[in-house]
Tab-separated table of C-alpha atoms in Angstrom:
chain	number	residue	atom	x	y	z
A	1	MET	CA	-0.553	-34.536	27.478
A	2	GLN	CA	0.937	-35.752	24.177
A	3	LEU	CA	-0.501	-39.021	22.953
A	4	PHE	CA	1.082	-41.792	20.904
A	5	TYR	CA	-0.603	-44.764	19.281
A	6	THR	CA	1.418	-47.874	20.158
A	7	PRO	CA	-0.422	-50.996	18.994
A	8	ASP	CA	2.783	-53.074	19.325
A	9	ILE	CA	3.220	-52.348	23.037
A	10	THR	CA	4.001	-55.375	25.209
A	11	ASP	CA	4.117	-55.933	28.978
A	12	SER	CA	7.776	-54.927	29.013
A	13	PRO	CA	8.343	-51.956	31.381
A	14	ILE	CA	10.217	-50.056	28.654
A	15	TYR	CA	8.780	-49.065	25.283
A	16	TYR	CA	10.722	-47.575	22.369
A	17	LEU	CA	8.994	-45.222	19.950
A	18	SER	CA	9.525	-45.934	16.249
A	19	GLU	CA	12.048	-43.771	14.400
A	20	GLU	CA	9.245	-41.700	12.898
A	21	GLU	CA	7.421	-41.220	16.214
A	22	SER	CA	10.729	-40.507	17.977
A	23	LYS	CA	11.521	-37.765	15.491
A	24	HIS	CA	8.027	-36.342	15.948
A	25	CYS	CA	8.355	-36.539	19.718
A	26	ILE	CA	11.747	-34.844	19.990
A	27	ARG	CA	12.070	-32.627	16.903
A	28	VAL	CA	8.457	-31.531	16.414
A	29	LEU	CA	6.884	-31.695	19.876
A	30	ARG	CA	10.238	-30.855	21.490
A	31	LEU	CA	9.620	-33.181	24.397
A	32	GLN	CA	12.515	-33.776	26.750
A	33	LEU	CA	13.926	-36.210	29.258
A	34	ALA	CA	11.482	-36.800	32.152
A	35	ASP	CA	8.478	-35.468	30.211
A	36	HIS	CA	5.346	-37.587	30.517
A	37	VAL	CA	3.279	-38.842	27.585
A	38	ASN	CA	0.200	-41.015	27.059
A	39	LEU	CA	0.178	-44.165	24.981
A	40	ILE	CA	-2.878	-45.959	23.620
A	41	ASP	CA	-2.655	-49.528	22.359
A	42	GLY	CA	-5.928	-49.490	20.406
A	43	LEU	CA	-7.286	-52.348	22.524
A	44	GLY	CA	-8.547	-50.262	25.410
A	45	GLY	CA	-5.235	-49.674	27.165
A	46	LEU	CA	-4.251	-46.118	28.112
A	47	TYR	CA	-0.707	-45.824	29.506
A	48	GLU	CA	1.167	-43.021	31.156
A	49	ALA	CA	4.895	-43.124	30.435
A	50	GLU	CA	8.013	-41.074	31.124
A	51	ILE	CA	10.774	-40.271	28.645
A	52	ILE	CA	13.936	-41.864	30.046
A	53	ASP	CA	16.005	-41.438	26.855
A	54	ALA	CA	15.162	-38.548	24.532
A	55	HIS	CA	17.006	-40.112	21.595
A	56	PRO	CA	15.766	-38.391	18.385
A	57	LYS	CA	15.578	-41.726	16.564
A	58	LYS	CA	14.680	-44.102	19.396
A	59	VAL	CA	12.905	-42.525	22.350
A	60	ALA	CA	12.838	-44.798	25.395
A	61	LEU	CA	9.730	-44.615	27.559
A	62	LYS	CA	9.278	-46.060	31.022
A	63	LEU	CA	5.711	-47.206	31.552
A	64	LEU	CA	4.330	-45.755	34.770
A	65	SER	CA	0.687	-46.786	34.802
A	66	LEU	CA	-1.958	-48.552	32.743
A	67	GLN	CA	-5.709	-48.030	32.614
A	68	SER	CA	-7.314	-51.041	30.919
A	69	GLU	CA	-10.649	-50.845	29.105
A	70	PHE	CA	-10.396	-47.051	29.122
A	71	GLU	CA	-13.875	-45.590	28.464
A	72	LYS	CA	-15.112	-48.950	27.232
A	73	ARG	CA	-18.496	-48.577	25.593
A	74	ASN	CA	-21.532	-50.484	26.852
A	75	HIS	CA	-22.388	-51.717	23.354
A	76	TYR	CA	-20.792	-52.879	20.098
A	77	LEU	CA	-21.483	-51.056	16.836
A	78	HIS	CA	-20.581	-52.395	13.415
A	79	ILE	CA	-21.604	-50.226	10.462
A	80	ALA	CA	-21.323	-51.597	6.929
A	81	VAL	CA	-21.433	-48.774	4.423
A	82	ALA	CA	-20.965	-48.511	0.672
A	83	PRO	CA	-17.949	-46.262	-0.026
A	84	THR	CA	-18.958	-42.923	-1.527
A	85	LYS	CA	-17.938	-41.892	-5.027
A	86	ASN	CA	-16.108	-38.949	-3.466
A	87	ILE	CA	-13.742	-40.711	-1.059
A	88	GLU	CA	-13.468	-37.620	1.173
A	89	ARG	CA	-17.071	-38.171	2.232
A	90	LEU	CA	-16.215	-41.667	3.452
A	91	GLU	CA	-13.087	-40.308	5.127
A	92	TRP	CA	-14.961	-37.762	7.178
A	93	PHE	CA	-17.547	-40.350	8.143
A	94	LEU	CA	-14.690	-42.467	9.514
A	95	GLU	CA	-13.254	-39.519	11.433
A	96	LYS	CA	-16.606	-38.445	12.886
A	97	ALA	CA	-17.804	-41.962	13.694
A	98	THR	CA	-14.523	-42.579	15.517
A	99	GLU	CA	-15.027	-39.412	17.572
A	100	ILE	CA	-18.634	-40.290	18.406
A	101	GLY	CA	-18.043	-44.016	18.965
A	102	ILE	CA	-17.848	-47.029	16.645
A	103	ASP	CA	-16.205	-50.446	16.905
A	104	GLU	CA	-16.128	-51.878	13.404
A	105	ILE	CA	-16.643	-50.594	9.872
A	106	SER	CA	-17.101	-52.714	6.768
A	107	LEU	CA	-16.991	-51.281	3.266
A	108	LEU	CA	-19.851	-52.714	1.236
A	109	ASN	CA	-19.753	-53.626	-2.426
A	110	CYS	CA	-23.361	-53.236	-3.556
A	111	ALA	CA	-25.040	-53.557	-6.950
A	112	ARG	CA	-25.270	-49.768	-7.210
A	113	SER	CA	-21.971	-48.919	-5.509
A	114	GLU	CA	-20.330	-45.922	-7.144
A	115	ARG	CA	-16.961	-47.070	-5.821
A	116	LYS	CA	-15.749	-50.651	-5.772
A	117	GLU	CA	-12.467	-50.143	-3.930
A	118	ALA	CA	-10.898	-48.019	-1.225
A	119	LYS	CA	-7.371	-48.006	0.202
A	120	ALA	CA	-7.665	-49.405	3.710
A	121	GLU	CA	-4.224	-48.087	4.691
A	122	ARG	CA	-5.091	-44.439	4.146
A	123	LEU	CA	-8.510	-44.872	5.760
A	124	ASN	CA	-6.908	-46.512	8.785
A	125	LYS	CA	-4.557	-43.539	9.176
A	126	ILE	CA	-7.609	-41.286	9.378
A	127	ILE	CA	-9.131	-43.497	12.064
A	128	THR	CA	-5.837	-43.530	13.982
A	129	SER	CA	-5.500	-39.755	13.989
A	130	ALA	CA	-9.130	-39.502	15.090
A	131	ILE	CA	-8.617	-41.798	18.096
A	132	LYS	CA	-5.561	-39.770	19.087
A	133	GLN	CA	-7.413	-36.494	18.692
A	134	SER	CA	-10.429	-37.670	20.686
A	135	LEU	CA	-8.464	-39.793	23.185
A	136	LYS	CA	-10.024	-43.153	22.370
A	137	ALA	CA	-8.157	-46.187	23.650
A	138	TYR	CA	-9.970	-48.534	21.272
A	139	HIS	CA	-9.030	-48.478	17.585
A	140	PRO	CA	-12.095	-49.202	15.410
A	141	GLN	CA	-11.583	-52.141	13.064
A	142	LEU	CA	-11.835	-51.353	9.366
A	143	ASN	CA	-12.654	-54.293	7.098
A	144	GLU	CA	-11.766	-54.485	3.422
A	145	ILE	CA	-14.445	-54.177	0.765
A	146	THR	CA	-16.966	-56.978	1.282
A	147	PRO	CA	-19.560	-58.148	-1.250
A	148	PHE	CA	-23.087	-57.399	-0.027
A	149	GLN	CA	-24.106	-61.058	-0.294
A	150	LYS	CA	-21.193	-62.169	1.844
A	151	LEU	CA	-21.837	-59.608	4.554
A	152	VAL	CA	-25.549	-60.252	4.950
A	153	THR	CA	-25.045	-64.003	5.191
A	154	GLN	CA	-22.110	-64.014	7.610
A	155	PRO	CA	-22.973	-64.749	11.249
A	156	PHE	CA	-23.425	-61.813	13.639
A	157	ASN	CA	-24.279	-62.202	17.317
A	158	GLY	CA	-26.621	-59.254	17.824
A	159	GLN	CA	-29.303	-57.109	16.211
A	160	LYS	CA	-29.042	-56.540	12.468
A	161	PHE	CA	-30.573	-53.563	10.676
A	162	ILE	CA	-30.748	-52.270	7.133
A	163	ALA	CA	-31.482	-48.582	6.448
A	164	HIS	CA	-33.043	-48.037	3.042
A	165	CYS	CA	-35.273	-45.545	1.221
A	166	GLU	CA	-37.660	-47.982	-0.497
A	167	PRO	CA	-41.279	-47.843	0.652
A	168	GLY	CA	-42.528	-50.362	3.181
A	169	HIS	CA	-42.741	-50.911	6.919
A	170	LYS	CA	-39.720	-49.606	8.825
A	171	LEU	CA	-38.821	-49.206	12.458
A	172	GLN	CA	-37.136	-46.308	14.175
A	173	LEU	CA	-33.911	-47.374	15.888
A	174	LYS	CA	-35.197	-45.976	19.166
A	175	ASP	CA	-38.109	-48.432	19.015
A	176	ALA	CA	-36.016	-51.324	17.764
A	177	ILE	CA	-32.698	-51.554	19.581
A	178	LYS	CA	-32.167	-53.350	22.836
A	179	PRO	CA	-29.775	-51.329	25.064
A	180	ASN	CA	-26.187	-52.493	25.652
A	181	GLY	CA	-26.340	-54.840	22.699
A	182	ASN	CA	-24.363	-55.633	19.566
A	183	TYR	CA	-25.595	-53.947	16.407
A	184	LEU	CA	-24.818	-54.349	12.720
A	185	ILE	CA	-26.283	-51.634	10.494
A	186	LEU	CA	-26.183	-51.571	6.686
A	187	ILE	CA	-26.030	-48.229	4.847
A	188	GLY	CA	-26.421	-48.249	1.079
A	189	PRO	CA	-24.722	-46.420	-1.792
A	190	GLU	CA	-25.808	-43.121	-3.366
A	191	GLY	CA	-28.420	-44.976	-5.424
A	192	ASP	CA	-29.649	-46.985	-2.406
A	193	PHE	CA	-29.831	-50.759	-2.113
A	194	THR	CA	-31.651	-52.672	-4.836
A	195	PRO	CA	-35.008	-54.271	-3.921
A	196	LYS	CA	-33.270	-57.655	-4.210
A	197	GLU	CA	-30.531	-56.642	-1.773
A	198	ILE	CA	-33.167	-55.433	0.686
A	199	GLU	CA	-35.069	-58.691	0.290
A	200	ASP	CA	-31.898	-60.724	0.839
A	201	ALA	CA	-31.121	-58.748	3.992
A	202	LEU	CA	-34.615	-59.234	5.396
A	203	GLN	CA	-34.427	-62.951	4.689
A	204	ASN	CA	-31.157	-63.034	6.618
A	205	GLY	CA	-32.699	-61.520	9.729
A	206	PHE	CA	-32.038	-57.795	9.158
A	207	GLU	CA	-34.762	-55.437	10.361
A	208	PRO	CA	-35.627	-52.483	8.089
A	209	ILE	CA	-35.108	-49.089	9.733
A	210	THR	CA	-35.620	-45.445	8.908
A	211	LEU	CA	-33.200	-42.708	9.975
A	212	GLY	CA	-35.826	-39.961	9.835
A	213	ASN	CA	-37.578	-38.068	7.079
A	214	SER	CA	-34.638	-36.147	5.679
A	215	ARG	CA	-33.018	-37.234	2.442
A	216	LEU	CA	-29.519	-37.986	3.702
A	217	ARG	CA	-26.357	-38.584	1.746
A	218	THR	CA	-24.739	-41.987	2.273
A	219	GLU	CA	-22.110	-40.696	4.700
A	220	THR	CA	-24.650	-38.599	6.589
A	221	ALA	CA	-26.975	-41.585	6.976
A	222	ALA	CA	-24.095	-43.686	8.289
A	223	LEU	CA	-23.187	-40.984	10.811
A	224	GLU	CA	-26.839	-40.548	11.823
A	225	ALA	CA	-26.993	-44.288	12.583
A	226	CYS	CA	-23.768	-44.031	14.600
A	227	PHE	CA	-25.102	-41.059	16.510
A	228	GLU	CA	-28.440	-42.735	17.258
A	229	VAL	CA	-26.877	-45.931	18.572
A	230	ASN	CA	-24.502	-44.045	20.863
A	231	PHE	CA	-27.240	-41.680	22.002
A	232	LEU	CA	-29.686	-44.481	22.754
A	233	ASN	CA	-27.030	-46.295	24.804
A	234	ARG	CA	-26.057	-43.277	26.907
B	1	MET	CA	-37.020	-34.237	-10.780
B	2	GLN	CA	-34.483	-31.404	-11.278
B	3	LEU	CA	-34.590	-28.762	-8.585
B	4	PHE	CA	-33.829	-25.044	-8.760
B	5	TYR	CA	-33.429	-22.605	-5.891
B	6	THR	CA	-35.515	-19.518	-6.682
B	7	PRO	CA	-35.610	-17.169	-3.689
B	8	ASP	CA	-36.832	-14.297	-5.906
B	9	ILE	CA	-39.984	-16.123	-7.023
B	10	THR	CA	-43.198	-14.074	-6.874
B	11	ASP	CA	-46.880	-14.972	-7.223
B	12	SER	CA	-46.670	-14.389	-10.980
B	13	PRO	CA	-47.710	-17.546	-12.883
B	14	ILE	CA	-44.543	-17.401	-15.009
B	15	TYR	CA	-40.979	-17.550	-13.644
B	16	TYR	CA	-37.804	-16.940	-15.636
B	17	LEU	CA	-34.595	-18.698	-14.624
B	18	SER	CA	-31.482	-16.515	-14.392
B	19	GLU	CA	-29.028	-16.666	-17.292
B	20	GLU	CA	-26.734	-18.951	-15.300
B	21	GLU	CA	-29.532	-21.293	-14.222
B	22	SER	CA	-31.003	-21.247	-17.751
B	23	LYS	CA	-27.676	-22.336	-19.193
B	24	HIS	CA	-27.394	-25.062	-16.556
B	25	CYS	CA	-30.980	-26.177	-17.263
B	26	ILE	CA	-30.683	-26.364	-21.065
B	27	ARG	CA	-26.988	-26.952	-21.822
B	28	VAL	CA	-25.969	-29.103	-18.839
B	29	LEU	CA	-29.156	-30.875	-17.754
B	30	ARG	CA	-30.446	-30.861	-21.362
B	31	LEU	CA	-34.006	-30.238	-20.248
B	32	GLN	CA	-36.507	-29.467	-22.965
B	33	LEU	CA	-39.823	-27.787	-23.673
B	34	ALA	CA	-42.620	-29.334	-21.562
B	35	ASP	CA	-40.196	-30.920	-19.072
B	36	HIS	CA	-41.191	-30.465	-15.442
B	37	VAL	CA	-38.917	-29.149	-12.703
B	38	ASN	CA	-39.154	-28.324	-8.992
B	39	LEU	CA	-38.480	-24.910	-7.536
B	40	ILE	CA	-37.823	-24.093	-3.882
B	41	ASP	CA	-38.042	-20.554	-2.585
B	42	GLY	CA	-36.147	-21.124	0.662
B	43	LEU	CA	-39.168	-20.038	2.690
B	44	GLY	CA	-40.960	-23.378	2.715
B	45	GLY	CA	-42.454	-23.230	-0.763
B	46	LEU	CA	-41.970	-26.198	-3.112
B	47	TYR	CA	-43.251	-25.565	-6.660
B	48	GLU	CA	-43.749	-27.793	-9.643
B	49	ALA	CA	-43.258	-25.982	-12.927
B	50	GLU	CA	-43.212	-26.733	-16.647
B	51	ILE	CA	-40.730	-25.398	-19.192
B	52	ILE	CA	-42.751	-23.315	-21.679
B	53	ASP	CA	-39.725	-21.698	-23.327
B	54	ALA	CA	-36.428	-23.604	-23.364
B	55	HIS	CA	-34.413	-20.456	-24.111
B	56	PRO	CA	-30.733	-21.207	-23.228
B	57	LYS	CA	-30.355	-17.785	-21.573
B	58	LYS	CA	-33.858	-17.203	-20.216
B	59	VAL	CA	-35.883	-20.320	-19.523
B	60	ALA	CA	-39.564	-19.574	-18.974
B	61	LEU	CA	-41.375	-21.755	-16.456
B	62	LYS	CA	-45.109	-22.002	-15.931
B	63	LEU	CA	-45.904	-22.632	-12.269
B	64	LEU	CA	-48.257	-25.587	-11.952
B	65	SER	CA	-48.541	-26.174	-8.233
B	66	LEU	CA	-47.248	-24.959	-4.891
B	67	GLN	CA	-46.793	-26.820	-1.627
B	68	SER	CA	-46.374	-24.292	1.179
B	69	GLU	CA	-44.526	-25.100	4.413
B	70	PHE	CA	-43.062	-28.197	2.742
B	71	GLU	CA	-41.770	-30.553	5.467
B	72	LYS	CA	-41.913	-27.761	8.020
B	73	ARG	CA	-40.141	-28.803	11.192
B	74	ASN	CA	-41.937	-28.862	14.538
B	75	HIS	CA	-39.175	-26.855	16.215
B	76	TYR	CA	-36.696	-24.044	15.590
B	77	LEU	CA	-32.961	-24.623	15.974
B	78	HIS	CA	-30.371	-21.865	16.074
B	79	ILE	CA	-26.768	-22.999	16.590
B	80	ALA	CA	-24.080	-20.414	17.289
B	81	VAL	CA	-20.653	-21.892	16.657
B	82	ALA	CA	-17.114	-20.541	16.601
B	83	PRO	CA	-15.695	-20.984	13.082
B	84	THR	CA	-12.980	-23.622	12.948
B	85	LYS	CA	-9.375	-22.802	12.083
B	86	ASN	CA	-9.726	-25.129	9.089
B	87	ILE	CA	-12.706	-23.610	7.260
B	88	GLU	CA	-13.556	-26.931	5.585
B	89	ARG	CA	-14.630	-28.267	8.973
B	90	LEU	CA	-17.146	-25.455	9.328
B	91	GLU	CA	-18.265	-26.002	5.733
B	92	TRP	CA	-19.081	-29.646	6.251
B	93	PHE	CA	-20.910	-28.838	9.466
B	94	LEU	CA	-23.093	-26.442	7.464
B	95	GLU	CA	-23.744	-29.070	4.800
B	96	LYS	CA	-24.559	-31.822	7.275
B	97	ALA	CA	-26.635	-29.633	9.594
B	98	THR	CA	-28.665	-28.499	6.571
B	99	GLU	CA	-29.295	-32.108	5.578
B	100	ILE	CA	-30.316	-33.093	9.098
B	101	GLY	CA	-32.273	-29.956	9.901
B	102	ILE	CA	-31.334	-26.508	11.141
B	103	ASP	CA	-32.957	-23.078	10.892
B	104	GLU	CA	-30.310	-20.548	11.807
B	105	ILE	CA	-26.545	-20.507	12.234
B	106	SER	CA	-24.499	-17.755	13.843
B	107	LEU	CA	-20.719	-17.612	13.658
B	108	LEU	CA	-19.323	-16.782	17.072
B	109	ASN	CA	-16.331	-14.604	17.785
B	110	CYS	CA	-15.020	-15.923	21.099
B	111	ALA	CA	-11.983	-15.043	23.198
B	112	ARG	CA	-10.231	-18.225	22.035
B	113	SER	CA	-11.566	-18.281	18.462
B	114	GLU	CA	-8.938	-19.555	16.040
B	115	ARG	CA	-10.698	-17.752	13.206
B	116	LYS	CA	-12.205	-14.290	13.432
B	117	GLU	CA	-13.809	-14.113	9.984
B	118	ALA	CA	-15.497	-16.298	7.393
B	119	LYS	CA	-16.936	-15.446	3.975
B	120	ALA	CA	-20.712	-15.698	4.329
B	121	GLU	CA	-21.195	-15.815	0.547
B	122	ARG	CA	-19.239	-19.013	0.050
B	123	LEU	CA	-20.780	-20.584	3.146
B	124	ASN	CA	-24.259	-19.704	1.891
B	125	LYS	CA	-23.523	-21.420	-1.415
B	126	ILE	CA	-22.727	-24.595	0.511
B	127	ILE	CA	-26.014	-24.330	2.398
B	128	THR	CA	-27.904	-23.717	-0.854
B	129	SER	CA	-26.449	-26.770	-2.571
B	130	ALA	CA	-27.244	-28.826	0.528
B	131	ILE	CA	-30.927	-27.798	0.534
B	132	LYS	CA	-31.131	-28.671	-3.164
B	133	GLN	CA	-29.438	-32.029	-2.620
B	134	SER	CA	-31.628	-32.951	0.339
B	135	LEU	CA	-34.814	-31.325	-1.004
B	136	LYS	CA	-35.328	-28.823	1.781
B	137	ALA	CA	-37.761	-26.000	1.054
B	138	TYR	CA	-36.431	-23.867	3.903
B	139	HIS	CA	-33.046	-22.162	3.484
B	140	PRO	CA	-31.232	-21.934	6.826
B	141	GLN	CA	-30.250	-18.413	7.761
B	142	LEU	CA	-26.529	-17.792	8.169
B	143	ASN	CA	-25.572	-14.796	10.296
B	144	GLU	CA	-22.287	-12.925	10.017
B	145	ILE	CA	-19.640	-13.239	12.711
B	146	THR	CA	-21.138	-12.081	16.011
B	147	PRO	CA	-19.183	-11.162	19.146
B	148	PHE	CA	-19.907	-13.628	21.960
B	149	GLN	CA	-21.061	-10.851	24.296
B	150	LYS	CA	-23.562	-9.573	21.758
B	151	LEU	CA	-25.018	-12.983	21.043
B	152	VAL	CA	-25.518	-14.065	24.649
B	153	THR	CA	-27.233	-10.797	25.564
B	154	GLN	CA	-29.553	-10.532	22.552
B	155	PRO	CA	-33.161	-11.621	23.175
B	156	PHE	CA	-34.190	-15.160	22.183
B	157	ASN	CA	-37.681	-16.540	22.642
B	158	GLY	CA	-36.933	-20.126	23.620
B	159	GLN	CA	-34.512	-22.377	25.492
B	160	LYS	CA	-30.863	-21.359	25.523
B	161	PHE	CA	-27.986	-23.781	26.046
B	162	ILE	CA	-24.220	-23.633	26.186
B	163	ALA	CA	-22.135	-26.755	25.565
B	164	HIS	CA	-18.734	-26.571	27.230
B	165	CYS	CA	-16.018	-28.850	28.590
B	166	GLU	CA	-15.306	-27.117	31.894
B	167	PRO	CA	-16.183	-29.083	35.038
B	168	GLY	CA	-19.453	-28.412	36.806
B	169	HIS	CA	-23.096	-29.413	36.735
B	170	LYS	CA	-24.441	-30.027	33.223
B	171	LEU	CA	-27.661	-31.361	31.786
B	172	GLN	CA	-28.161	-33.772	28.939
B	173	LEU	CA	-30.240	-32.246	26.145
B	174	LYS	CA	-32.679	-35.149	26.402
B	175	ASP	CA	-33.419	-34.181	30.001
B	176	ALA	CA	-33.462	-30.450	29.308
B	177	ILE	CA	-35.315	-29.649	26.107
B	178	LYS	CA	-39.037	-29.146	25.876
B	179	PRO	CA	-40.351	-30.730	22.644
B	180	ASN	CA	-41.455	-28.575	19.696
B	181	GLY	CA	-39.666	-25.555	21.094
B	182	ASN	CA	-37.168	-22.939	19.976
B	183	TYR	CA	-33.561	-23.662	20.871
B	184	LEU	CA	-30.360	-21.640	20.783
B	185	ILE	CA	-27.197	-23.663	21.397
B	186	LEU	CA	-23.683	-22.259	21.783
B	187	ILE	CA	-20.685	-24.321	20.621
B	188	GLY	CA	-17.215	-23.043	21.463
B	189	PRO	CA	-13.922	-22.853	19.594
B	190	GLU	CA	-11.143	-25.470	19.559
B	191	GLY	CA	-9.888	-24.153	22.912
B	192	ASP	CA	-13.414	-24.089	24.397
B	193	PHE	CA	-15.159	-21.095	25.946
B	194	THR	CA	-13.341	-19.186	28.673
B	195	PRO	CA	-14.710	-19.500	32.231
B	196	LYS	CA	-15.824	-15.875	31.943
B	197	GLU	CA	-17.750	-16.557	28.732
B	198	ILE	CA	-19.462	-19.517	30.385
B	199	GLU	CA	-20.305	-17.379	33.404
B	200	ASP	CA	-21.719	-14.632	31.166
B	201	ALA	CA	-23.854	-17.170	29.312
B	202	LEU	CA	-25.232	-18.644	32.545
B	203	GLN	CA	-26.029	-15.178	33.854
B	204	ASN	CA	-27.962	-14.549	30.630
B	205	GLY	CA	-30.170	-17.596	31.076
B	206	PHE	CA	-28.207	-20.236	29.169
B	207	GLU	CA	-28.292	-23.746	30.644
B	208	PRO	CA	-25.021	-25.728	30.623
B	209	ILE	CA	-25.229	-28.976	28.679
B	210	THR	CA	-23.034	-31.953	27.888
B	211	LEU	CA	-23.019	-33.688	24.511
B	212	GLY	CA	-21.757	-36.981	25.914
B	213	ASN	CA	-18.417	-38.219	27.186
B	214	SER	CA	-16.474	-38.157	23.936
B	215	ARG	CA	-13.964	-35.420	23.267
B	216	LEU	CA	-15.512	-33.873	20.173
B	217	ARG	CA	-14.058	-31.392	17.725
B	218	THR	CA	-15.912	-28.097	17.439
B	219	GLU	CA	-17.720	-29.047	14.231
B	220	THR	CA	-18.546	-32.522	15.552
B	221	ALA	CA	-20.000	-31.058	18.741
B	222	ALA	CA	-22.131	-28.658	16.703
B	223	LEU	CA	-23.396	-31.509	14.542
B	224	GLU	CA	-24.026	-33.691	17.607
B	225	ALA	CA	-26.215	-30.906	19.029
B	226	CYS	CA	-28.062	-30.680	15.709
B	227	PHE	CA	-28.561	-34.466	15.656
B	228	GLU	CA	-29.866	-34.510	19.227
B	229	VAL	CA	-32.365	-31.686	18.787
B	230	ASN	CA	-33.807	-33.205	15.619
B	231	PHE	CA	-33.834	-36.688	17.099
B	232	LEU	CA	-35.560	-35.580	20.293
B	233	ASN	CA	-38.237	-33.772	18.281
B	234	ARG	CA	-39.022	-36.711	16.009
């Protein structure tokens, strides 16, 4: 069934698609009066609705049913990653992490970051199309670029990890995470975190982890962490 | 240290870079006489070598040391996947799977395949740059497009799995795979395998598996399988 992302949906029994979505619905998808569609609000709500006015600029939908907390995960994952020099690598991480399961992403500004800014609007569009494609009722939250120091010192109610390539004692996630928990994982830039950043993280309660023996690119390491957390909570 | 892929290396103590690699070595990387470089042969061999002639068209390298079976994995993974309609999605799967760890990839021609052909040469270049980037001494083998029927009936000495979205009993890889084994995993096209293809696979000894509850794109499912096999063999 066709799916629309409707974050502005209310408890009114009728919902009107935006002009752009209406055009897409009628002109592109060629949906008609009485056709059924799905709506996701990005907060866990999955609706079934019926087209009661196939107006090409203002489609009217009658809400038929609502499933709350649709496929709610049993854990909360927040990954903070330094944006890659090649923005496409960050973009596909966002798409894949959304498919596999993530709740919050922060973009980290580190000492060795190759990229200091990224357009949240475009990145959010990628996340939105990924939730539609993979039928996720929760829209992951994307945070603006955050200085490393600010992120490691801000409060987080859960387990905190930092993945880095410097020598020293490290845990494997499978030995470290408590199931059904909240997790914040830091993934560094192409040149890795600096020893000072690692030290600051450890002093702020982050546990050092390894993501295996392979030399992974930044976006691959971030996806590996996302995969491991979801896998270990299955 | 700079790394060169040298599949044609022999046991001769001197190795000459190709004209293209020589130019890259001297003109781009600006390496000089007596500089050291790494060579990988794609068969597990990691060499250290010294530049004894910095000729811009024919660099001569003296082989100093060889590590055989460098970071040899404790298992063998062969993933057979239907090429995606958008070839870039297959390309990034190849890059990521190479980083994470894979031995052999077959491109499947299925009843519902969106794409019936793919240029192995270009795909191999992506694999080669990924092994160089992630310092892998083994070059994954990429097989040409193979008809589904041929692949499921050819002999394979190990566990065989098919990941599909049809209803029915399925195992999780973590409950199914025997550690340190050989694994062949089938991943279907955008429209999934047909019921007949699934039936044929089961009749040929493939076990049906699930890769979790998320609706994954073809290339994401293939990477998820690669993640799981490597993770479960850590």
